[in-house]
Amino acid sequence: MEFDDVADDIERVVVTPEDIDRRLIEMARQLETDLSGETPLLIGVLTGAVTMMADFARHLRIPVTMDWMALSSYGNNTESSGQVVVIKDLTENVSGRHVVIVEDIIDSGNTLSWLLGHLENRGAASIKILTLLRKPDAMVVDVPVDYVGFDIPNDFVVGYGLDYAGRYRHLRGVGVLKPAVYGGEA
Ligand code: IMP
Ligand code: MG
């Protein structure tokens, strides 16, 4: 889906499909260099990271394996808490593996902070974190992020895997949702 198709719902464009493509290529070259010959296990958190994983992995010119987790965080609807429940666990054994967590967005950092501890406990040899987007002003837990595509303002965004009420994940770029769409002020 293109921005033109959702022109009534999007307040402004944050990242274009061209920006994303260019940045993913840069990040892929950098990760390849930093891994120095290791075959990493890429771990994606469902569902938001599906788009990022599919595009990023295809830019890589080294062998990788992939695995997925589905997580849910307790707490009220609008704020994530540090309490995370595993809905779908990994299939692969992470013990001794060089793990790269591939994320769509880091907001509070709560989910990622929990995931880091979880993978450390399971004996990962190393853990790198790669994300397309980060909201520095929203971070409440300090998570060491190795690769950031774009730092963005603390607005609610959709597209490129990110949803509102399950919608907009298939928008090619990332944009700020009009508050009117989710019942806020116009
Ligand atoms: P946190 O870092 O634990 O706060 O949670 C990050 C998760 O919240 C992401 O994986 C998204 O699923 C979701 N999220 C955070 N900010 C946004 C946004 O602006 N739009 C859509 N989803 C978001
Ligand atoms: Mg997510």
XYZ file of C-alpha atoms and ligand atoms in Angstrom:
210
model
C 0.000 0.000 0.000
C 1.215 3.519 -0.874
C 0.901 6.797 1.087
C -1.579 8.003 -1.554
C -3.922 5.172 -0.592
C -4.123 6.378 3.033
C -3.764 10.122 2.495
C -6.805 10.809 4.722
C -5.351 8.866 7.656
C -1.719 9.968 7.661
C -0.666 13.318 9.108
C 2.868 13.274 7.761
C 5.426 10.960 6.248
C 8.256 9.981 8.598
C 10.249 7.537 6.481
C 9.782 6.839 2.764
C 10.204 3.395 1.176
C 13.339 4.721 -0.550
C 14.806 5.898 2.796
C 14.172 2.451 4.265
C 15.755 0.592 1.383
C 18.885 2.765 1.418
C 19.328 2.471 5.172
C 18.757 -1.309 5.270
C 21.551 -1.795 2.748
C 23.928 0.290 4.904
C 22.955 -1.644 8.026
C 23.400 -4.985 6.240
C 26.953 -4.111 5.135
C 27.781 -2.960 8.681
C 26.399 -6.097 10.338
C 28.280 -8.352 7.910
C 31.532 -6.610 8.810
C 30.877 -6.756 12.564
C 29.990 -10.469 12.540
C 33.384 -11.352 11.072
C 32.499 -14.761 9.682
C 29.909 -15.912 12.229
C 26.589 -17.315 10.997
C 24.030 -15.435 13.081
C 20.588 -16.470 14.236
C 18.208 -13.641 13.352
C 15.317 -13.452 15.822
C 12.173 -11.513 14.975
C 9.361 -10.588 17.326
C 5.983 -11.228 15.731
C 4.118 -9.573 14.133
C 5.568 -6.122 13.651
C 9.073 -7.231 12.678
C 7.983 -9.485 9.797
C 8.385 -6.790 7.132
C 11.724 -5.593 8.461
C 13.070 -9.143 8.730
C 11.992 -10.077 5.210
C 13.594 -6.995 3.635
C 16.697 -6.802 5.818
C 17.585 -10.492 5.564
C 17.429 -10.346 1.771
C 20.072 -7.604 1.733
C 22.502 -9.857 3.637
C 25.172 -11.658 1.609
C 26.150 -14.115 4.365
C 24.493 -17.318 5.642
C 21.933 -16.755 8.406
C 19.169 -18.692 10.116
C 15.904 -17.154 11.324
C 13.543 -17.772 14.180
C 10.478 -16.054 15.633
C 8.881 -15.320 18.979
C 5.450 -13.976 19.820
C 5.351 -11.946 23.028
C 2.652 -10.166 24.923
C 3.218 -7.617 27.654
C 0.948 -7.415 30.678
C -0.388 -4.115 31.830
C -3.010 -1.730 30.545
C -3.671 -1.125 26.861
C -1.735 2.052 26.301
C 1.458 1.453 28.280
C 3.629 -1.615 27.998
C 4.995 -3.005 31.238
C 8.155 -4.956 31.912
C 6.106 -8.127 32.404
C 6.211 -10.223 29.271
C 4.416 -13.475 28.448
C 5.707 -15.829 25.752
C 2.873 -16.637 23.333
C 5.059 -18.507 20.832
C 8.530 -19.629 21.760
C 11.622 -20.050 19.582
C 12.086 -23.278 17.642
C 15.901 -23.139 17.604
C 18.258 -23.596 20.536
C 20.020 -20.265 21.120
C 22.746 -21.727 23.328
C 26.141 -20.783 21.905
C 24.566 -18.886 18.992
C 25.380 -15.360 17.862
C 21.951 -13.775 18.000
C 20.726 -10.671 16.207
C 17.346 -9.380 17.379
C 15.616 -7.738 14.417
C 12.984 -5.209 15.494
C 10.614 -2.787 13.816
C 10.584 -0.182 16.583
C 11.932 0.423 20.071
C 9.544 2.537 22.098
C 9.793 2.209 25.904
C 12.385 -0.555 25.554
C 10.466 -2.797 27.991
C 9.873 -5.704 25.602
C 13.432 -5.685 24.341
C 14.936 -5.432 27.791
C 13.006 -8.547 28.824
C 14.012 -10.383 25.640
C 17.686 -9.582 26.186
C 17.626 -11.128 29.650
C 15.723 -14.137 28.354
C 18.251 -14.862 25.577
C 21.195 -14.304 27.922
C 19.705 -16.848 30.340
C 19.438 -19.344 27.513
C 23.143 -19.050 26.820
C 23.434 -17.002 23.631
C 27.118 -16.464 22.783
C 26.451 -12.850 21.806
C 23.399 -10.669 21.256
C 23.156 -7.719 18.899
C 20.074 -5.539 18.521
C 19.029 -4.094 15.193
C 15.946 -1.917 14.730
C 14.488 0.132 11.914
C 13.040 2.796 14.217
C 13.718 4.130 17.699
C 11.911 6.782 19.739
C 14.652 8.150 22.010
C 12.224 10.364 23.932
C 10.011 7.391 24.825
C 12.692 5.071 26.165
C 12.249 4.276 29.853
C 14.639 1.306 29.954
C 18.149 1.826 28.694
C 18.746 -0.907 26.115
C 22.059 -1.115 24.236
C 20.972 -0.918 20.592
C 23.705 -1.752 18.078
C 22.026 -0.676 14.827
C 19.308 1.973 14.441
C 17.765 2.793 11.091
C 16.123 6.060 12.120
C 15.550 7.940 15.362
C 12.049 9.403 15.178
C 9.917 11.769 17.294
C 7.641 10.389 19.994
C 4.495 10.191 17.817
C 2.364 7.165 17.075
C 3.406 5.838 13.683
C 2.103 3.116 11.369
C 3.352 1.284 8.315
C 6.179 -1.081 7.396
C 4.921 -3.696 9.867
C 3.606 -1.274 12.477
C -0.128 -1.320 13.028
C -2.988 0.500 14.619
C -5.726 -2.002 15.594
C -4.174 -4.488 13.200
C -4.268 -2.125 10.221
C -1.652 -0.322 8.084
C 1.056 -2.991 8.414
C 1.323 -3.275 4.621
C 1.938 0.453 4.030
C 5.356 0.669 2.313
C 6.644 3.637 4.316
C 6.172 4.920 7.873
C 3.875 7.822 8.756
C 2.287 9.541 11.750
C -1.324 8.481 12.163
C -3.848 11.338 12.401
C -5.102 11.463 16.005
C -8.674 11.602 14.624
C -8.225 8.025 13.393
C -7.810 6.731 16.943
C -10.356 9.053 18.465
C -7.973 11.776 19.626
C -7.970 15.453 18.753
C -7.746 16.362 15.101
P 8.195 -1.262 23.984
O 9.540 -0.855 23.424
O 8.253 -2.393 24.956
O 7.451 -0.072 24.519
O 7.247 -1.847 22.866
C 7.516 -1.747 21.538
C 6.340 -2.324 20.798
O 5.206 -1.458 20.903
C 6.675 -2.419 19.327
O 7.205 -3.672 19.019
C 5.346 -2.131 18.668
O 4.641 -3.342 18.522
C 4.634 -1.243 19.635
N 4.766 0.201 19.267
C 5.520 1.122 19.888
N 5.415 2.335 19.304
C 4.571 2.159 18.263
C 4.047 3.069 17.255
O 4.353 4.275 17.171
N 3.193 2.521 16.356
C 2.830 1.195 16.383
N 3.289 0.330 17.298
C 4.144 0.805 18.242
Mg 6.903 -5.319 17.674
